[in-house]
Coordinates of C-alpha atoms in Angstrom, one line a residue:
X828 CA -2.3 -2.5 44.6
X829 CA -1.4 -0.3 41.3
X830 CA 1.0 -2.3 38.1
X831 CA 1.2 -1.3 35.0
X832 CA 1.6 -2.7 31.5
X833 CA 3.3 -1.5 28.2
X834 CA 0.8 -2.3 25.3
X835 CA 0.6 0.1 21.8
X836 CA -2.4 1.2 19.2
X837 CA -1.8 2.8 16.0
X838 CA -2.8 5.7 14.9
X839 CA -2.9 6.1 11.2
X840 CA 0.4 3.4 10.1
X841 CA 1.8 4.4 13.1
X842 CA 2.4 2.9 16.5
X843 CA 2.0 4.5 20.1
X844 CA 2.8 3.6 23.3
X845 CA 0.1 3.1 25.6
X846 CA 0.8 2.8 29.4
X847 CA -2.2 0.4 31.0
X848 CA -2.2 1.2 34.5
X849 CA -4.7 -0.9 36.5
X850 CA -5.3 -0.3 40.2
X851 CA -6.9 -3.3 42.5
X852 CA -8.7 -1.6 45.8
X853 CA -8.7 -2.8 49.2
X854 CA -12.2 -1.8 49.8
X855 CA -15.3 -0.2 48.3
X856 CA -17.8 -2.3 46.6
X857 CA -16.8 -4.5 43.7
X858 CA -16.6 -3.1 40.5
X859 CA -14.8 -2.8 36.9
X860 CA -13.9 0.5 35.2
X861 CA -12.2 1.7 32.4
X862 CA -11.0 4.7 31.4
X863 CA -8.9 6.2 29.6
X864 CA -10.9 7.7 25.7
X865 CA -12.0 3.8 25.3
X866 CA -14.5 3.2 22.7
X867 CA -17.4 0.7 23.2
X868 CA -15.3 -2.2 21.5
X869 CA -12.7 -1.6 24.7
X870 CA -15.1 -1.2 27.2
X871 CA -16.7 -4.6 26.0
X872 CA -12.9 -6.1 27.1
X873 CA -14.5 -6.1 31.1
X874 CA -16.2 -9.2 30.6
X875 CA -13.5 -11.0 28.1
X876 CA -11.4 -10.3 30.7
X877 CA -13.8 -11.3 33.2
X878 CA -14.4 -14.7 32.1
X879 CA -10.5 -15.6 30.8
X880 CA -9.7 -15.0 33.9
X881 CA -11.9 -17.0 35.8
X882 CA -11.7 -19.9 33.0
X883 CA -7.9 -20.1 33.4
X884 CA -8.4 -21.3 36.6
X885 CA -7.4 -17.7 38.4
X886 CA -9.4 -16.1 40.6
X887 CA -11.1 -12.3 39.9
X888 CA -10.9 -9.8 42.2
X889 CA -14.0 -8.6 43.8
X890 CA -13.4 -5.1 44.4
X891 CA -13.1 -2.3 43.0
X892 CA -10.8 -2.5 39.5
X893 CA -9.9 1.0 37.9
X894 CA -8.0 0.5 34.5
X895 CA -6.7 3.4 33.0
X896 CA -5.2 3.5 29.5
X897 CA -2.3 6.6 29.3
X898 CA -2.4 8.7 27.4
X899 CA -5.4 9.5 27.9
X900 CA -6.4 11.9 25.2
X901 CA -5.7 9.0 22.6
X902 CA -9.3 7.4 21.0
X903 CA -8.3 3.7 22.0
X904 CA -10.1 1.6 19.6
X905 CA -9.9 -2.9 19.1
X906 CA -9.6 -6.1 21.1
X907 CA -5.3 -5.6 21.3
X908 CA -5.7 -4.3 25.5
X909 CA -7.2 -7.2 26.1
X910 CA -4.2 -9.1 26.8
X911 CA -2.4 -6.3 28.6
X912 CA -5.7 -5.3 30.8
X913 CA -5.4 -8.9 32.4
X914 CA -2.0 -9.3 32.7
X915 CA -2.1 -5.8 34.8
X916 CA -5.3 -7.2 37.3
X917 CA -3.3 -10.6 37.8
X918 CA -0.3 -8.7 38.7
X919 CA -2.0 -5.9 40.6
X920 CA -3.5 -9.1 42.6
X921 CA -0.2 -10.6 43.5
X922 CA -0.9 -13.4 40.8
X923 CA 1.8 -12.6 38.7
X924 CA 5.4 -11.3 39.3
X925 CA 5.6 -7.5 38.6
X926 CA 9.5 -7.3 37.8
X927 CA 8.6 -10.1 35.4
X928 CA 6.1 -7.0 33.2
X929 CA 9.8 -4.7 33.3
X930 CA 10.9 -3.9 29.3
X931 CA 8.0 -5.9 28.1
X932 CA 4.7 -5.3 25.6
X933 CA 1.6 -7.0 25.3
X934 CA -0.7 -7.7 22.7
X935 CA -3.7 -9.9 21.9
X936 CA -7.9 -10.4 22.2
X937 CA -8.8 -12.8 24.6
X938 CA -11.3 -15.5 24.0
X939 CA -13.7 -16.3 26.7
X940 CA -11.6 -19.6 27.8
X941 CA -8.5 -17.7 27.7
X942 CA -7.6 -17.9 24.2
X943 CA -5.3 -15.0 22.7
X944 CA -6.0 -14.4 19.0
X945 CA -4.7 -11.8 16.2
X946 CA -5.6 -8.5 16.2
X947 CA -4.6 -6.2 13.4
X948 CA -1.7 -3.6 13.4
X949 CA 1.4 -5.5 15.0
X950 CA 3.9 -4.8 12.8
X951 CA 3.4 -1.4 13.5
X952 CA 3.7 -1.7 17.2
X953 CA 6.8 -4.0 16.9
X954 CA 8.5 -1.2 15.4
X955 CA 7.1 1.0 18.2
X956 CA 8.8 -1.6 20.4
X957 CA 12.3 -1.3 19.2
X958 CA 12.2 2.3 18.9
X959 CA 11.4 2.8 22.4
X960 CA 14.0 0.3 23.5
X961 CA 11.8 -2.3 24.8
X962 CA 13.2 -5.8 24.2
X963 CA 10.0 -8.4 25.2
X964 CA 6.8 -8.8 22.8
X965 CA 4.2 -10.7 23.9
X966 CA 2.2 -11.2 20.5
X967 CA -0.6 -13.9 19.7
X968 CA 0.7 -16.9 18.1
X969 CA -1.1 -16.3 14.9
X970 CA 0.6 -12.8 14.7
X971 CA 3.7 -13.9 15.5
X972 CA 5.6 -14.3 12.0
X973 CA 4.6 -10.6 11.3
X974 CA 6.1 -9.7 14.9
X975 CA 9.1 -11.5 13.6
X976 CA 9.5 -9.2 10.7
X977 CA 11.7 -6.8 13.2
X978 CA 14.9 -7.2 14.5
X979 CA 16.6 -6.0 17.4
X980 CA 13.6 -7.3 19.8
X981 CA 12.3 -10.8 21.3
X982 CA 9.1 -11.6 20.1
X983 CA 7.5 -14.1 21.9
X984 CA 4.3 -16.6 20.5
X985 CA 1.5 -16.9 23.1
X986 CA -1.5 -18.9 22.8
X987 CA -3.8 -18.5 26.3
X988 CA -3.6 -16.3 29.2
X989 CA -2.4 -19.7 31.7
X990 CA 0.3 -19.8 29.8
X991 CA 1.5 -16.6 29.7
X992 CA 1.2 -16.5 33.3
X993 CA 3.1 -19.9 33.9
X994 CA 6.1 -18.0 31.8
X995 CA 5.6 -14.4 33.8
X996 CA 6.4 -16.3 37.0
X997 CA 9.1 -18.8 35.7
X998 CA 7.6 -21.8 36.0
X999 CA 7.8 -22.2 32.3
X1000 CA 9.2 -20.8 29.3
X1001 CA 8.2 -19.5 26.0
X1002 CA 10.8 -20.1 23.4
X1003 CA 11.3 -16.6 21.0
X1004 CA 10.2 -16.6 17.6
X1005 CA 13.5 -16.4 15.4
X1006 CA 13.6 -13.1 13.2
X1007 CA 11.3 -13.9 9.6
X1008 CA 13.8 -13.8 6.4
X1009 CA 12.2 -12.3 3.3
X1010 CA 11.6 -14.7 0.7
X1011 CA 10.5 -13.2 -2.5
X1012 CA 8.5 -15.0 -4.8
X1013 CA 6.7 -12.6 -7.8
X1014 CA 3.2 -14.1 -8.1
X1015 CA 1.8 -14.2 -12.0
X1016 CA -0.9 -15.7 -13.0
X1017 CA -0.6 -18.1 -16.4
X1018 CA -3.3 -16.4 -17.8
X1019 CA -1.7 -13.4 -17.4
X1020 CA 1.8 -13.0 -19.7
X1021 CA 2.8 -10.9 -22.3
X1022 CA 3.6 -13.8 -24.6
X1023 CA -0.1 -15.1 -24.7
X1024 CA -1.4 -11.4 -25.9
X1025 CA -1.4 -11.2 -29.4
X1026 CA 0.0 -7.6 -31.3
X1027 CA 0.0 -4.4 -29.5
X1028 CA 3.2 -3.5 -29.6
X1029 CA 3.3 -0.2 -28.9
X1030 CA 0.8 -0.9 -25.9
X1031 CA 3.5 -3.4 -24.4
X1032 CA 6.4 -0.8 -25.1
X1033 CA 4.3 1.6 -23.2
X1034 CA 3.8 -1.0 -20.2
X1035 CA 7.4 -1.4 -20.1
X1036 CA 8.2 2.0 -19.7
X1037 CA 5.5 2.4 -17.2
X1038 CA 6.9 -0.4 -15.5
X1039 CA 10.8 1.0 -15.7
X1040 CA 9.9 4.4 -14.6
X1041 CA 6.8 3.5 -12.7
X1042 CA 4.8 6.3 -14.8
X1043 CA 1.3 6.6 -14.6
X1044 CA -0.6 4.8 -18.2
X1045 CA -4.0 5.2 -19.7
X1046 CA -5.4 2.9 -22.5
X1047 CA -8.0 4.0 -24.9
X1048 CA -9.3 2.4 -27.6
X1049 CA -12.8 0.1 -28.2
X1050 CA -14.0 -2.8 -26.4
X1051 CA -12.2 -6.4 -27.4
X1052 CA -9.1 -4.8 -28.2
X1053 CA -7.1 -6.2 -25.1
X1054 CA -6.9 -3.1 -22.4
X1055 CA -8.0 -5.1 -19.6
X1056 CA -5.7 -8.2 -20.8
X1057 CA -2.9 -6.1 -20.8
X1058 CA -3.6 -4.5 -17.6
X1059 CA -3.9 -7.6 -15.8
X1060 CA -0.8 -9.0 -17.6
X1061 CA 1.1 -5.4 -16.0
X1062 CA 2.2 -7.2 -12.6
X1063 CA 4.3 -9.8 -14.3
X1064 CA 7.0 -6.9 -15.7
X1065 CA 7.0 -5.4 -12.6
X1066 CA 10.4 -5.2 -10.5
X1067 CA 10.7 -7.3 -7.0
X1068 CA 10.1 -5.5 -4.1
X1069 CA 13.1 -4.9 -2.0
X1070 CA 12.8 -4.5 2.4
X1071 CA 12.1 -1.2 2.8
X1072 CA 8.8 -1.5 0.4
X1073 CA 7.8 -5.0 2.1
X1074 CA 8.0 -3.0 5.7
X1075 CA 6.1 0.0 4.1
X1076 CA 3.2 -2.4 2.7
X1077 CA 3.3 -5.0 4.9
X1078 CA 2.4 -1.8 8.0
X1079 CA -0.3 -0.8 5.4
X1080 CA -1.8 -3.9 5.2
X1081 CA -1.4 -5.1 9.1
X1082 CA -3.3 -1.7 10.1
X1083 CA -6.1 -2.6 8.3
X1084 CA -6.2 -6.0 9.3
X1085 CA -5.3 -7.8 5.7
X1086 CA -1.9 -9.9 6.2
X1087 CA -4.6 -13.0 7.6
X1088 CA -3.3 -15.3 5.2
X1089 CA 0.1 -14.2 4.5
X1090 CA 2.5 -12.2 7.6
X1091 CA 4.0 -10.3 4.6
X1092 CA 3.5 -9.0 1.7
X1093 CA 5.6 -10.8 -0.5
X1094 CA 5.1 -8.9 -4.1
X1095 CA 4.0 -5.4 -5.6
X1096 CA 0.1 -4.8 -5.0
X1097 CA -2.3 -4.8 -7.8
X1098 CA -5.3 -3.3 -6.7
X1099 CA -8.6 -3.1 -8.9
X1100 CA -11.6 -1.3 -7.3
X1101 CA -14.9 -1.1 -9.3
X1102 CA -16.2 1.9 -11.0
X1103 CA -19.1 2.1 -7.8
X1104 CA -16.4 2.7 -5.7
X1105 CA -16.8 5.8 -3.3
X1106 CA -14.3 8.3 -3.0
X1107 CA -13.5 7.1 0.7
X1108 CA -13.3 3.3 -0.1
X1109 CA -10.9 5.1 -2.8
X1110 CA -9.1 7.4 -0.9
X1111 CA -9.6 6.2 2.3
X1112 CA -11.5 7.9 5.8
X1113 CA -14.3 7.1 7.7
X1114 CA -15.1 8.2 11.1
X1115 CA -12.0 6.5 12.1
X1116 CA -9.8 7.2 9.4
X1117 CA -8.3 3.8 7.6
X1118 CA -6.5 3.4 4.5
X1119 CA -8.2 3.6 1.1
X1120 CA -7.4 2.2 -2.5
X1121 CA -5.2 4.1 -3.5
X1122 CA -2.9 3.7 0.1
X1123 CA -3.4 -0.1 0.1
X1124 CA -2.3 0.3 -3.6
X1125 CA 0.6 1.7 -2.5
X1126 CA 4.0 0.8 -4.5
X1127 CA 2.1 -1.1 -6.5
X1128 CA -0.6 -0.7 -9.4
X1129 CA -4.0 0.7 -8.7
X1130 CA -6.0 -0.2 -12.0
X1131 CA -8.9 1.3 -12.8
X1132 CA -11.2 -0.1 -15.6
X1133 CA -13.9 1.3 -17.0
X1134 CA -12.2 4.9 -16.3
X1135 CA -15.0 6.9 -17.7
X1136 CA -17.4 5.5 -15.4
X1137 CA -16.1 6.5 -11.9
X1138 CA -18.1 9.5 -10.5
X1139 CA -16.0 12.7 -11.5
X1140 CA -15.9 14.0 -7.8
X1141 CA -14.1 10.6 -7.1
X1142 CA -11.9 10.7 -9.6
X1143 CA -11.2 14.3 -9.2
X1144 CA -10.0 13.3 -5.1
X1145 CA -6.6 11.3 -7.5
X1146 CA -5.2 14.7 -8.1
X1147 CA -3.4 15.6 -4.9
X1148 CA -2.2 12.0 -4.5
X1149 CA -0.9 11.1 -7.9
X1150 CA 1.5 14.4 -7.2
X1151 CA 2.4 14.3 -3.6
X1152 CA 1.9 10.3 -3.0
X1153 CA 0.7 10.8 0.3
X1154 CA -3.1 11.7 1.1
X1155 CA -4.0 13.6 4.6
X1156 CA -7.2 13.0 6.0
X1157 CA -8.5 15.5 8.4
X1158 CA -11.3 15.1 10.4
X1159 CA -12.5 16.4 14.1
X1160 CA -10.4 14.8 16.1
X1161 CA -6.7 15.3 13.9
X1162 CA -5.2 14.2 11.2
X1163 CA -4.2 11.5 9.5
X1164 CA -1.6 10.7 6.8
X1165 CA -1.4 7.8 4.6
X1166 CA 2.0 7.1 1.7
X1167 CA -0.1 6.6 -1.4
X1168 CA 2.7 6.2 -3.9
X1169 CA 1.1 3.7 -6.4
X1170 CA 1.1 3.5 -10.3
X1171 CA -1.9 4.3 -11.9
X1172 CA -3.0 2.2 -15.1
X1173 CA -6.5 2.9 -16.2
X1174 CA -8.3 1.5 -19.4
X1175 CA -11.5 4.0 -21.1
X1176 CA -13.2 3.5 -24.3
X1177 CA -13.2 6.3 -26.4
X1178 CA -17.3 6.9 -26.6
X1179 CA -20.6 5.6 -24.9
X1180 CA -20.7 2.3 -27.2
X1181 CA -16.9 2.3 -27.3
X1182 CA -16.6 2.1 -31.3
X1183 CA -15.8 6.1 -32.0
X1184 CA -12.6 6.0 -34.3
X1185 CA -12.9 2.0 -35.2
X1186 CA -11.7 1.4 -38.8
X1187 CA -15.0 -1.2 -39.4
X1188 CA -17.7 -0.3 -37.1
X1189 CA -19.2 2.7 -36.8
X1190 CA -20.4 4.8 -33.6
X1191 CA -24.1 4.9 -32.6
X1192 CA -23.4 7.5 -30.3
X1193 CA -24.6 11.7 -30.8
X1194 CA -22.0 14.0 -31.0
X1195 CA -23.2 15.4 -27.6
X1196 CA -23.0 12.0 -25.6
X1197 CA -19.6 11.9 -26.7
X1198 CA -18.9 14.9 -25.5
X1199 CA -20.5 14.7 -22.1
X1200 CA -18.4 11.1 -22.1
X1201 CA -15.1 12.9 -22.7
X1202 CA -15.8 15.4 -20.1
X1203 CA -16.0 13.0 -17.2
X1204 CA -12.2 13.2 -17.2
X1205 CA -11.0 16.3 -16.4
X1206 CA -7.8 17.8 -18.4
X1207 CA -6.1 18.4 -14.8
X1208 CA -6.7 14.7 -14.3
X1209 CA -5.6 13.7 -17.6
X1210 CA -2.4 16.0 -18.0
X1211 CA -1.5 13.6 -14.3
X1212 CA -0.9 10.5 -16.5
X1213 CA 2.3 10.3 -18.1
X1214 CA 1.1 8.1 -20.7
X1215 CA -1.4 8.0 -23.2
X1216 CA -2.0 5.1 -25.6
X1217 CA -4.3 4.1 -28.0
X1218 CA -4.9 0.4 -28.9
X1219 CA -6.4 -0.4 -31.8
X1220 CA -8.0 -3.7 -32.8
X1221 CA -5.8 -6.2 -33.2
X1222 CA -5.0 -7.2 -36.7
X1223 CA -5.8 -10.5 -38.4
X1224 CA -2.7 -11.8 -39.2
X1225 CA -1.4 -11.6 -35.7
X1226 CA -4.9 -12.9 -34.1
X1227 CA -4.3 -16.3 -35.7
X1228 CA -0.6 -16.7 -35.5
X1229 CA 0.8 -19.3 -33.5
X1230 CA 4.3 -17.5 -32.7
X1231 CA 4.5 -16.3 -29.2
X1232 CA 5.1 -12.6 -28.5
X1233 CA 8.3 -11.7 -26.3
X1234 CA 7.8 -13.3 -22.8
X1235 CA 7.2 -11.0 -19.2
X1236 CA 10.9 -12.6 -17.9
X1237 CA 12.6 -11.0 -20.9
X1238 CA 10.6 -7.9 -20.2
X1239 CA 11.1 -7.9 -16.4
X1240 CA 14.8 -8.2 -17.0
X1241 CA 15.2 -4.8 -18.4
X1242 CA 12.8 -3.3 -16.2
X1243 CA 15.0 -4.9 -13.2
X1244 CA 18.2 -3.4 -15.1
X1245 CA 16.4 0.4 -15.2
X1246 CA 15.3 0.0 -11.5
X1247 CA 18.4 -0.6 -10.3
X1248 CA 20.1 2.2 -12.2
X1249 CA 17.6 4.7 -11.0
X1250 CA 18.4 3.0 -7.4
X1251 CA 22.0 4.0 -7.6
X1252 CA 21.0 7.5 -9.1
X1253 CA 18.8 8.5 -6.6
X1254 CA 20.4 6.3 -3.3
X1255 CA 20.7 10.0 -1.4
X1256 CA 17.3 10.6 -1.9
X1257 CA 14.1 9.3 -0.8
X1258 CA 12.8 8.8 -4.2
X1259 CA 13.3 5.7 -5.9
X1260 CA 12.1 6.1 -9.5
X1261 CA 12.1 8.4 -12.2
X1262 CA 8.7 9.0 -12.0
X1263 CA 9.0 10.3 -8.9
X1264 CA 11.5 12.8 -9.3
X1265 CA 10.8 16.7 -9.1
X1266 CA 11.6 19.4 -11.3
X1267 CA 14.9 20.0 -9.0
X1268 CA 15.8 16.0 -9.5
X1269 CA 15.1 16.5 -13.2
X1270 CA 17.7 19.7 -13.5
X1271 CA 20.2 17.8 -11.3
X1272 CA 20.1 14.6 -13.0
X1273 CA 18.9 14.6 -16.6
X1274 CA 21.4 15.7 -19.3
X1275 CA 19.8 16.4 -22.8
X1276 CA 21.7 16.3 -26.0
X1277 CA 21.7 19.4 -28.2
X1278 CA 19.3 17.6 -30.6
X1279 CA 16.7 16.3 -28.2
X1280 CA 16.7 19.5 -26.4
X1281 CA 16.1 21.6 -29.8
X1282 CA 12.9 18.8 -30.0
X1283 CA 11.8 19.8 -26.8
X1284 CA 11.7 23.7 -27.8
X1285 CA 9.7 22.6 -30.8
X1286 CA 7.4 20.4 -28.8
X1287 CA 6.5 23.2 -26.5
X1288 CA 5.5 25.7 -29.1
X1289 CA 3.9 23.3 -31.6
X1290 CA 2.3 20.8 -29.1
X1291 CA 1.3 23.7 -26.5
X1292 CA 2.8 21.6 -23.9
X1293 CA 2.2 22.7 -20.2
X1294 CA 4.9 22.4 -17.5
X1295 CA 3.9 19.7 -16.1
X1296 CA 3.8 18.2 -19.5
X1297 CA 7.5 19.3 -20.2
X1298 CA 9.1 18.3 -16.8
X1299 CA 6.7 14.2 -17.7
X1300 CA 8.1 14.2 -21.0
X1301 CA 11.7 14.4 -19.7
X1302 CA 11.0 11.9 -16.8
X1303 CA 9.9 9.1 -19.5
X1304 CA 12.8 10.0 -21.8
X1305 CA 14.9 9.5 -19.0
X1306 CA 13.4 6.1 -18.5
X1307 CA 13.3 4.8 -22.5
X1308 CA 17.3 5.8 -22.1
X1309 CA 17.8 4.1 -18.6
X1310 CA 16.2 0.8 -20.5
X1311 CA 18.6 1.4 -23.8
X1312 CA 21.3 1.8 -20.9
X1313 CA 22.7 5.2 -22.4
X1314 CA 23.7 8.2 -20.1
X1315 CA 22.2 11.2 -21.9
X1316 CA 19.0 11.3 -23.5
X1317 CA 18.7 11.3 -27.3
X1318 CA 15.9 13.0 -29.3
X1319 CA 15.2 9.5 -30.3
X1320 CA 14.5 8.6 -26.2
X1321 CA 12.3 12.7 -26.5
X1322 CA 10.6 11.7 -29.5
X1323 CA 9.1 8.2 -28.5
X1324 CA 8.4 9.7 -25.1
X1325 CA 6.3 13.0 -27.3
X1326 CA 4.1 10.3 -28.6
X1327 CA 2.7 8.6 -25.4
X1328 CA 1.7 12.5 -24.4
X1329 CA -2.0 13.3 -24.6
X1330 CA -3.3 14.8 -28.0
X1331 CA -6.8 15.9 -28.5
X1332 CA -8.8 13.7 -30.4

């Protein structure tokens, strides 16, 4: 007796439709086979199987089983067949109702005792579901609020194999999950406000437009002087996410098996790797290629501290990314691509001991350390980053005041204002930001004033300004005027955006 059984795998974010096809003999001698590219942790699903079945109180066939996973030139890799590799045998038996498997998908690991539990990726495969028209999901109960995240398809909780079964022959039934509503609620740490960081003003100004623009932003300056403060303070100016971004994390982050405590991700990421990171727990691979840093990161922040002190050959693997936001991973068996569209803050000190250029201590270091220490950051790498601010130790008289700065909300609600005016700008487009725009965006949809474009000639002859530097300078213009909610950009709007530009020291 042959049945077969809709059940998906992804393959990169994305899911595919896998067609498990299992095939009970008559005769020959007993037996369990899989085929179908399987790796090892699929193969292992015989004796899961094996033993759920016989614990829920069915009985295994003994002869021959041939299971057969379509297509076949697909790696299949995880515990998801599980589910969907019994369901086929107890229907291929007679055990189950095989019109009841029509329009249907399965999912789950099974437990020895019959158990379903999560297995990573179903958000992906839900959306594989409703694309290929196929109304029923059959999900683990503990995946079932991330199921729920699509409409236009019943999802359906399942917690053991007997009961599944019970439902398949309509002896029961399994009430469908209702459709999960969005409820955004920006996370921000106490700790971690504007109005408990003490000066820096031009550092915050620069966060802000950062934040309105979603620019890249580099600190420098010595150690104490509130870099890392204001880094980790970054998330609470940043705009809500809207339902597109949640879907395009929230796939991210169920691929790799990272939604366990949450079914969605609710606000913008803020990732912060260590300077040992290597450049594939950066940028992602491996033998089976999952997301990195940087992807995971993804329409959020990916901080990096200590900037300097990343390996050059990883930081050197940013370059493509930062400009295309998407990074393509090819090895033997294909290619894979991942969105990497993330914000890039990172915080360096300007010298080995960190005190080059401080107004009351002096640097220990040789004039050939500091060299080799600015050279760890390439000028490609560097002309990447939109901003460039220093931040200078903070000054006594507004260490020890006990006024409070301007708060994040305040912040946030003219960073909310840009983003939604740079929404309604680009709603034809795919972009969302201005920092994302392209030199055809920027001659479509900037308008300079006579004077600010006369400061722009004299920028690019005085300042030696590259064209990637020219076409940044006008994107963060565009963004100082979209928060000062003018139209055309001033040379006021081209002059404060000239001075977050890299110089050389």
């Amino acid at each position: 007796m042959l049945a077969k059984v809709f059940s998906g795998a992804t393959v990169g974010l994305d899911g595919v439709l896998i067609t498990v096809e299992v095939d009970v003999a008559e005769r020959g001698f007993p037996g369990f086979t899989i085929v179908g590219l399987p790796d090892k942790s699929v193969d292992e699903a015989k004796e899961r199987v094996r033993a759920a079945i016989v614990n829920t109180s069915f009985e295994m066939p003994d002869t021959r089983l041939t299971v057969n996973l379509a297509p076949a030139d697909i790696h299949k890799v995880g515990s998801a067949f599980d589910l969907p590799i019994a369901v086929g045998i107890l229907s291929a038996a007679g055990m189950i109702k095989k019109e009841s498997l029509k329009n249907s998908l399965f999912l789950g690991e099974l437990s020895l005792e019959g158990e379903i539990r999560r297995v990573p990726g179903v958000l992906s495969i839900s959306l594989l579901a409703r694309s290929k028209k196929i109304n029923n999901v059959f999900v683990p109960l503990n995946n079932i609020n991330e199921a729920a995240l699509v409409d236009g398809i019943e999802v359906f909780p399942v917690k053991n194999l007997g009961e599944l079964a019970l439902h398949l022959n309509g002896e029961i039934s399994i009430t469908p999950h209702p459709h999960e509503k969005f409820i955004l609620q920006p996370d921000s740490e106490e700790n971690y406000l504007f109005e408990n960081i003490k000066g820096q003003e031009t550092a915050k100004r620069a966060c802000e437009i950062a934040a309105a623009g979603f620019h890249n932003l580099i600190f420098k300056g010595p150690p104490g002087t509130g870099k890392t403060l204001l880094s980790r303070a970054f998330p609470s100016i940043l705009p809500p996410l809207d339902r597109e971004e949640i879907l395009e994390i929230t796939k991210i982050y169920s691929v790799t098996g990272l939604t366990k405590d949450s079914h969605y991700i609710s606000s913008r990421p803020f990732r912060s790797p260590h300077h040992t990171t290597s450049r594939i727990g950066l940028v992602g691979g491996g033998s089976n290629p999952s997301p990195g840093e940087i992807s995971l990161a993804h329409r959020g922040v990916l901080f990096l501290d200590e900037f300097s002190e990343f390996p050059r050959t990883v930081l050197e693997s940013l370059r493509q990314p930062i400009e295309d936001g998407m990074i393509t991973i090819s090895r033997a068996q294909g290619s894979l691509t991942f969105p990497c569209r993330f914000l890039l803050l990172a915080a360096s000190n300007p010298c080995p001991c960190g005190y080059l250029g401080h107004p009351k201590k002096s640097c220990r270091c040789l004039p050939g350390a500091v060299l080799k220490y600015k050279k760890r950051l390439s000028g490609p790498l560097l002309d990447r980053i939109d901003l460039h601010v220093d931040v200078p130790p903070v000054e006594e008289n507004d260490l020890i005041t006990d006024s409070l700065a301007e708060s994040s909300k305040m912040i946030r609600g003219r960073v909310v204002k840009a983003i939604n005016k740079q929404k309604q700008r680009f709603k034809s487009l795919k972009i969302h930001t201005n920092g994302e725009m392209g030199p055809a965006e920027i001659k479509k949809f900037t308008r300079l004033s006579k004077q600010a474009l006369d400061l722009m000639k004299q920028a690019i002859s005085r300042l030696s300004l590259s064209a990637r530097s020219y076409f940044k300078t006008i994107k963060i213009a565009q963004t100082i005027t979209d928060l000062n909610g003018k139209e055309i950009i001033e040379s006021t709007a081209v002059a404060e955006a000239l001075q977050f530009r890299s110089h050389d020291d």
